[in-house]
Short mmCIF file of C-alpha atoms in Angstrom, two decimals:
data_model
loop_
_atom_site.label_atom_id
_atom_site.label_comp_id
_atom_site.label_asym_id
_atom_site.label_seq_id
_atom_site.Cartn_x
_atom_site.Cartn_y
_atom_site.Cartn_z
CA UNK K 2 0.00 0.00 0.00
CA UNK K 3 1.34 3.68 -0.81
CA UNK K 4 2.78 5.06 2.45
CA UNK K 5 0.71 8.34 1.43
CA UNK K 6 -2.33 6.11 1.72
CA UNK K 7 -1.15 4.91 5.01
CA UNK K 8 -0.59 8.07 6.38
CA UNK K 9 -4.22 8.87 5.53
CA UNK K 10 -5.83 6.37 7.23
CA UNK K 11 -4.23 6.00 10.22
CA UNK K 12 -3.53 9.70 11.14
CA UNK K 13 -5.56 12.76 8.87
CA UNK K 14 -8.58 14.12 10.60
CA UNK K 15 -9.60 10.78 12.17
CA UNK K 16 -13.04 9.77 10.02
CA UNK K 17 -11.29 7.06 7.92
CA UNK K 18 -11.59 4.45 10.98
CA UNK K 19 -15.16 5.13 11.93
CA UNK K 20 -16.73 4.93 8.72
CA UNK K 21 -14.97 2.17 7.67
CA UNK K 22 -16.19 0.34 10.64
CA UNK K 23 -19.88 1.56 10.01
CA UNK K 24 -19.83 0.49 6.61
CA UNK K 25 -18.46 -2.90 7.67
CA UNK K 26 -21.87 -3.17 10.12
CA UNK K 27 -24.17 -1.62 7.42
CA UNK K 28 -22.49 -4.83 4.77
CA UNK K 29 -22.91 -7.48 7.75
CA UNK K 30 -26.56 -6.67 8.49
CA UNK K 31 -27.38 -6.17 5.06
CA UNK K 32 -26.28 -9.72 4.12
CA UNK K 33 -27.63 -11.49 7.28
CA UNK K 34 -31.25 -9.59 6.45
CA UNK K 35 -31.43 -9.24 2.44
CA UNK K 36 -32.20 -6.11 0.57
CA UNK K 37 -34.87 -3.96 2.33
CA UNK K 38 -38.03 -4.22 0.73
CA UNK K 39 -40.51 -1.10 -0.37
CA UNK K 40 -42.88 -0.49 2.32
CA UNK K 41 -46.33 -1.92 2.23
CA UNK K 42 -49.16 0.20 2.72
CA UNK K 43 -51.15 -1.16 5.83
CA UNK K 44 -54.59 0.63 4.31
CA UNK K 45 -57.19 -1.97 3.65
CA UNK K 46 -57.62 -2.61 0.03
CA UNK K 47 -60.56 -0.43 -0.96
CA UNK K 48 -63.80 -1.34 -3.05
CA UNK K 49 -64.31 0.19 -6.35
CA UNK K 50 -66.15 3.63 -6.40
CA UNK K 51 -70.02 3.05 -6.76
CA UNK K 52 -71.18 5.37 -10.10
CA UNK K 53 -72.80 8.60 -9.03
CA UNK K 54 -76.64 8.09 -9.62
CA UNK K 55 -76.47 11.03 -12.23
CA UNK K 56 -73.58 9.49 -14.28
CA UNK K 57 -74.61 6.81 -16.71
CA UNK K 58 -75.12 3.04 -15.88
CA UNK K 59 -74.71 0.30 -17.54
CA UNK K 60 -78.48 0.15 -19.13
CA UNK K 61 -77.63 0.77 -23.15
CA UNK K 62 -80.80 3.16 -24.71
CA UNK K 63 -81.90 5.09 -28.20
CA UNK K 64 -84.67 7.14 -26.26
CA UNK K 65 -85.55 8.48 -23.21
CA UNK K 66 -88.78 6.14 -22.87
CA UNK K 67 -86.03 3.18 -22.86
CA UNK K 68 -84.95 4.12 -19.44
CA UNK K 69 -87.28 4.40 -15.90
CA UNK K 70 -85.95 5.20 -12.36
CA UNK K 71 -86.18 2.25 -9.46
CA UNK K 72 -84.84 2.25 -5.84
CA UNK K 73 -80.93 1.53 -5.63
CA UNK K 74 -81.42 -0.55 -2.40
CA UNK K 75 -83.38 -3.69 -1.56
CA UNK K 76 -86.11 -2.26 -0.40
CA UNK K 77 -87.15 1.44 -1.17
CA UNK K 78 -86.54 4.33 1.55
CA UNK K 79 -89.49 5.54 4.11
CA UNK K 80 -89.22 8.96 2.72
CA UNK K 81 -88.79 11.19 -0.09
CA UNK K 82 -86.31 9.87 -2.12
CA UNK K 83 -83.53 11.68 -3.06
CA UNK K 84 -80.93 11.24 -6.30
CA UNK K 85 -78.81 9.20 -4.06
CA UNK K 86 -82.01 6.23 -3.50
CA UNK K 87 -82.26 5.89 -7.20
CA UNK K 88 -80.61 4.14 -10.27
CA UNK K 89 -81.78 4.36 -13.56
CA UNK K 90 -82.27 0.62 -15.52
CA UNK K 91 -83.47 -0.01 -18.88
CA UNK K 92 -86.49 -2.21 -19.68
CA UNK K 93 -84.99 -5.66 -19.37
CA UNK K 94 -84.13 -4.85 -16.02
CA UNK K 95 -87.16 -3.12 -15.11
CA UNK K 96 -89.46 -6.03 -15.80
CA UNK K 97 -87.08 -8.24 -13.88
CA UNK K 98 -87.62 -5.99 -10.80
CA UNK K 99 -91.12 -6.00 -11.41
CA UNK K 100 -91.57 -9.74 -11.72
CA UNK K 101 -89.28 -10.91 -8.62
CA UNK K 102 -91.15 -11.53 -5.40
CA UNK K 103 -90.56 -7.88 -3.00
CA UNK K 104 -90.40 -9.06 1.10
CA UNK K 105 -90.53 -5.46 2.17
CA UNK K 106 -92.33 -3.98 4.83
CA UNK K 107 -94.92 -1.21 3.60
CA UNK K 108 -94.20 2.02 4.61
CA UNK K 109 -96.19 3.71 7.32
CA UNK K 110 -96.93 6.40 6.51
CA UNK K 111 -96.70 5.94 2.74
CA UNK K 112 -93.77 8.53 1.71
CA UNK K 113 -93.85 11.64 -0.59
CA UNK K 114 -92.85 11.13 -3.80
CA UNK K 115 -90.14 13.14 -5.71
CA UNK K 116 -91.21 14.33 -9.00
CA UNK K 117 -87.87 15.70 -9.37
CA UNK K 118 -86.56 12.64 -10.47
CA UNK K 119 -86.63 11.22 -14.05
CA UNK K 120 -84.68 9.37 -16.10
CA UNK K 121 -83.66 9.95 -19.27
CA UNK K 122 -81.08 8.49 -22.08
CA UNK K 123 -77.62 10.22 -22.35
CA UNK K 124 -74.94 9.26 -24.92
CA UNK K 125 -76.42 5.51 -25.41
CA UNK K 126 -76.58 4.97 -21.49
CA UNK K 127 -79.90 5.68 -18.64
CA UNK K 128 -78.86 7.85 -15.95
CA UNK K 129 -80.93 9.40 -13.07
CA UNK K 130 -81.62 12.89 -13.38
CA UNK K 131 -83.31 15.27 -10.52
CA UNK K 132 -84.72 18.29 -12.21
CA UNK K 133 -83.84 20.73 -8.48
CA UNK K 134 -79.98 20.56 -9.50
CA UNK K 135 -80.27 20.37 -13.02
CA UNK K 136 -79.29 23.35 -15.24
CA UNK K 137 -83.39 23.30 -16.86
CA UNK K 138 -83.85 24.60 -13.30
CA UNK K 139 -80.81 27.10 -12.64
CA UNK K 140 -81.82 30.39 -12.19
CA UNK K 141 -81.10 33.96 -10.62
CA UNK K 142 -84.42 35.37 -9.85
CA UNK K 143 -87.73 34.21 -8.84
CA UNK K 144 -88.76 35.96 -12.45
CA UNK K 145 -87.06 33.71 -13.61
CA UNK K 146 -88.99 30.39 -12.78
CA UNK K 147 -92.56 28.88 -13.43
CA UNK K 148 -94.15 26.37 -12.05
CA UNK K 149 -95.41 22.87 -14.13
CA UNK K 150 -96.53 19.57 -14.15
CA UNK K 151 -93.50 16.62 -13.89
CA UNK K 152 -94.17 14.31 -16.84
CA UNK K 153 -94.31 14.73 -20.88
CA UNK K 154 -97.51 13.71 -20.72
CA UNK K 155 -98.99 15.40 -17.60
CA UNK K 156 -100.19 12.32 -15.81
CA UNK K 157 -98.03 12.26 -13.12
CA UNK K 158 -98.83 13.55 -9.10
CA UNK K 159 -97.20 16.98 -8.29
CA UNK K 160 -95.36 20.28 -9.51
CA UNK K 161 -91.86 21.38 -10.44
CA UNK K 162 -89.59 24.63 -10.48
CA UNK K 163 -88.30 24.64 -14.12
CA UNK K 164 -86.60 27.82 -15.59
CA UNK K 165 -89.18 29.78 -17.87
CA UNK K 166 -88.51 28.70 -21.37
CA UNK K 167 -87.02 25.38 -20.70
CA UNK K 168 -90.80 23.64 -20.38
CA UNK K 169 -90.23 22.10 -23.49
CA UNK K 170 -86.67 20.94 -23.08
CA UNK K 171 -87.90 19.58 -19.78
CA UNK K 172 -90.37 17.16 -21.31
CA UNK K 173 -88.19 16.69 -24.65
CA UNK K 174 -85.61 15.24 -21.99
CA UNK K 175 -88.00 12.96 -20.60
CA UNK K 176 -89.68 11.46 -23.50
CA UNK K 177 -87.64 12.39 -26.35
CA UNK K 178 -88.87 14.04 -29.98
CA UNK K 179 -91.91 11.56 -29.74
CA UNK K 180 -93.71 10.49 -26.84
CA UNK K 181 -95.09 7.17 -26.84
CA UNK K 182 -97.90 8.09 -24.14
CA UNK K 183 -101.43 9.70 -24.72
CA UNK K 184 -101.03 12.56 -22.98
CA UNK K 185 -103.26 13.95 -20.29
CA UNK K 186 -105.11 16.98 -19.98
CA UNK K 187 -102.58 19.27 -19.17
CA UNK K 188 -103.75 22.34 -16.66
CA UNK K 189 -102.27 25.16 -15.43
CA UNK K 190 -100.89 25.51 -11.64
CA UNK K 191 -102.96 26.15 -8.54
CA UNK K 192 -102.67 29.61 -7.73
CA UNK K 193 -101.10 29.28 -3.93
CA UNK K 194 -98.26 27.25 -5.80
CA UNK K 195 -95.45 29.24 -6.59
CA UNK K 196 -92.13 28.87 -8.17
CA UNK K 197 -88.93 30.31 -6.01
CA UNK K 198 -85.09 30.61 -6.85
CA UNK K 199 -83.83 29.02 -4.22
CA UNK K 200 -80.18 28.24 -4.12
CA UNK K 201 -79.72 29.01 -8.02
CA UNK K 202 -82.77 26.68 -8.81
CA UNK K 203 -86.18 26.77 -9.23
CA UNK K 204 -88.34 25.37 -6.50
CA UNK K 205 -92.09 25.09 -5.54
CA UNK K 206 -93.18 26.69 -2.57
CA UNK K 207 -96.44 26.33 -1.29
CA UNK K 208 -98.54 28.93 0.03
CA UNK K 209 -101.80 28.52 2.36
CA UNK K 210 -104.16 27.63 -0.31
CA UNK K 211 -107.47 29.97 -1.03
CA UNK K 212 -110.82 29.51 1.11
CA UNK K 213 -113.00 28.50 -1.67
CA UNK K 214 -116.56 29.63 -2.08
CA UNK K 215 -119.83 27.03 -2.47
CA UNK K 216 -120.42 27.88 -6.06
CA UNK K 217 -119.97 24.93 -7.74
CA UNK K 218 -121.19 23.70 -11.46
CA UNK K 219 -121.52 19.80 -12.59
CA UNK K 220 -118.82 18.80 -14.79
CA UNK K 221 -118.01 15.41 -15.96
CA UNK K 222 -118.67 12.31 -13.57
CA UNK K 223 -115.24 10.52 -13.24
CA UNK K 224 -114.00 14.25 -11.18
CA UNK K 225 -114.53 14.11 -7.83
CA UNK K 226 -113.50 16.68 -4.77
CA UNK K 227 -112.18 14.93 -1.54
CA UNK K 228 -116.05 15.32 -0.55
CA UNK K 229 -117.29 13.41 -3.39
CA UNK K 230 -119.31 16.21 -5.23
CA UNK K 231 -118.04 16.67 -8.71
CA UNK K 232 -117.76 20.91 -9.02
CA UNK K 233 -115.82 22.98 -11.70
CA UNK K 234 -114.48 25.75 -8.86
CA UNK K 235 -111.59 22.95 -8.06
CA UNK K 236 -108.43 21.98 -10.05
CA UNK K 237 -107.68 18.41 -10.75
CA UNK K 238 -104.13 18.15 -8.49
CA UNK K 239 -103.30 14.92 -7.89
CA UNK K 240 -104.64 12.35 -10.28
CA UNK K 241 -104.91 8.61 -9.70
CA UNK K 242 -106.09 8.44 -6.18
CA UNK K 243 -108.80 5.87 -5.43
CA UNK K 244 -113.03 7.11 -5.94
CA UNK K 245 -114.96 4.41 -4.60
CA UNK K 246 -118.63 4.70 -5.25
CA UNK K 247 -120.80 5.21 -2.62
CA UNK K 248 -123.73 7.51 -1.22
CA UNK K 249 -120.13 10.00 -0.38
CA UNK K 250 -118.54 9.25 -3.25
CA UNK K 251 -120.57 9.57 -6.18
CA UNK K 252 -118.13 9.18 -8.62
CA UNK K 253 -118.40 5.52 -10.73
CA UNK K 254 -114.66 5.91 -12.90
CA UNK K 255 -111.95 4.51 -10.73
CA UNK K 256 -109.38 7.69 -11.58
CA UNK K 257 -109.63 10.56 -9.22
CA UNK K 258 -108.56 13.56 -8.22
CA UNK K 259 -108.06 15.56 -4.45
CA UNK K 260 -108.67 19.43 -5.47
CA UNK K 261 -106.71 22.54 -5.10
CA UNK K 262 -109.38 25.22 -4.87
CA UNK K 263 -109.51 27.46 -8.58
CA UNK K 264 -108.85 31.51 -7.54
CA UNK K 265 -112.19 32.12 -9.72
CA UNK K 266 -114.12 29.78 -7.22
CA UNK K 267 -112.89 32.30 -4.01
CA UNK K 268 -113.97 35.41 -2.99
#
């Protein structure tokens, strides 16, 4: 060995011997142990995301009509559903839902329904849509907003908040260019429901309804009021209730109607 070399190591500034020994211990453990190995993560392995109900699922469509909303669990929720409780399916599925035996409990009382929620066909696939965070309902102003019935062909229960101009877009979205229902008799809104921009979307609000006068005119038989006497000073508000027959319930058709009172019918 070079004396110069010699020199170095055993006298200098005294580091030689130290790390020499350290790397002799780092070479000895490393051989008795193996190479380290990259850490593992300790985090349990986690489950694929679930879609978001408004993206689209796996039910392929051509038309809105192709797709319907169901609930996403087992059973359906004991209250108004929101966009989270529903999936959108295609037919196929739909009848398969329909035609398997159901085990759940009845709800008590019977919820709300939602009539914000549709479903429609986007790009090929059925998603869920709900019409109170939708951009047919953004808005700035309560100018801005009208109130109307939730289904292309008016023969659904309830009102929506829908931006004013977008009515047709609305239904266009539900059933497509064509819809394959005969539509109902479309009406215009009570007059103590009104359409708010609440939170940059339209909204019904509800306001205590008129106290309606006696004045009443016969109209057609299958319209009843919660009383049983058919009378023209009502508005037909939610159809598809049950009118039994009877000394209270005059009515014979089995489609009928609880009343919001008509302004013209109130003093």
């Amino acid at each position: 060995m070079p004396p110069e070399a010699t020199v170095a190591d055993e006298g200098g500034d005294g580091y030689g011997a130290p790390i020499r020994s350290l790397c002799i211990v780092a070479f000895l453990f490393l051989s008795a142990c193996g190479s380290p190995e990259p850490a593992r993560s300790r985090a349990p392995a986690t489950e694929p995301e679930t879609p978001r109900p408004d993206e689209p699922g796996d039910a392929e469509c051509a038309a809105p009509h192709d797709c319907a909303i169901v609930h996403r669990g087992t059973c359906p929720v004991c209250r108004r559903p929101t966009l989270e409780d529903v999936r959108a399916v295609g037919a196929e599925e739909l009848a398969r839902i329909r035609a398997a035996p159901s085990s759940c409990a009845a709800c008590d009382p019977e919820p709300e329904p939602n009539p914000d929620l549709f479903a429609t066909c986007e790009e090929g696939r059925c998603v869920a849509v709900d019409l109170s965070q939708d951009e047919l309902s953004r808005c700035v102003t309560d100018s801005e907003c009208v109130v109307t019935e939730p289904d292309c062909c008016a023969c659904q229960p309830g009102w929506v908040g829908v931006r004013a101009g977008a009515e047709s877009d609305y239904y266009r979205r539900q059933c497509g260019d064509e819809p394959i229902c005969s539509p109902c008799e479309r009406h215009g809104a009570p007059a103590h429901l009104l359409a708010r921009c609440i939170d940059g979307h339209c909204a019904v609000r509800e306001e205590p309804p008129p106290v309606c006068s006696d004045r009443c005119a016969p109209v057609d038989q299958d319209r009843c009021q919660p009383h049983g006497q058919p009378c023209t000073c009502g508005y037909l508000h939610q159809p598809f209730a049950d009118c039994v027959p009877s000394p209270d319930h005059p009515c014979p058709s089995a489609r009928a109607f609880t009343v919001a009172c008509d302004p013209r019918c109130c003093p």
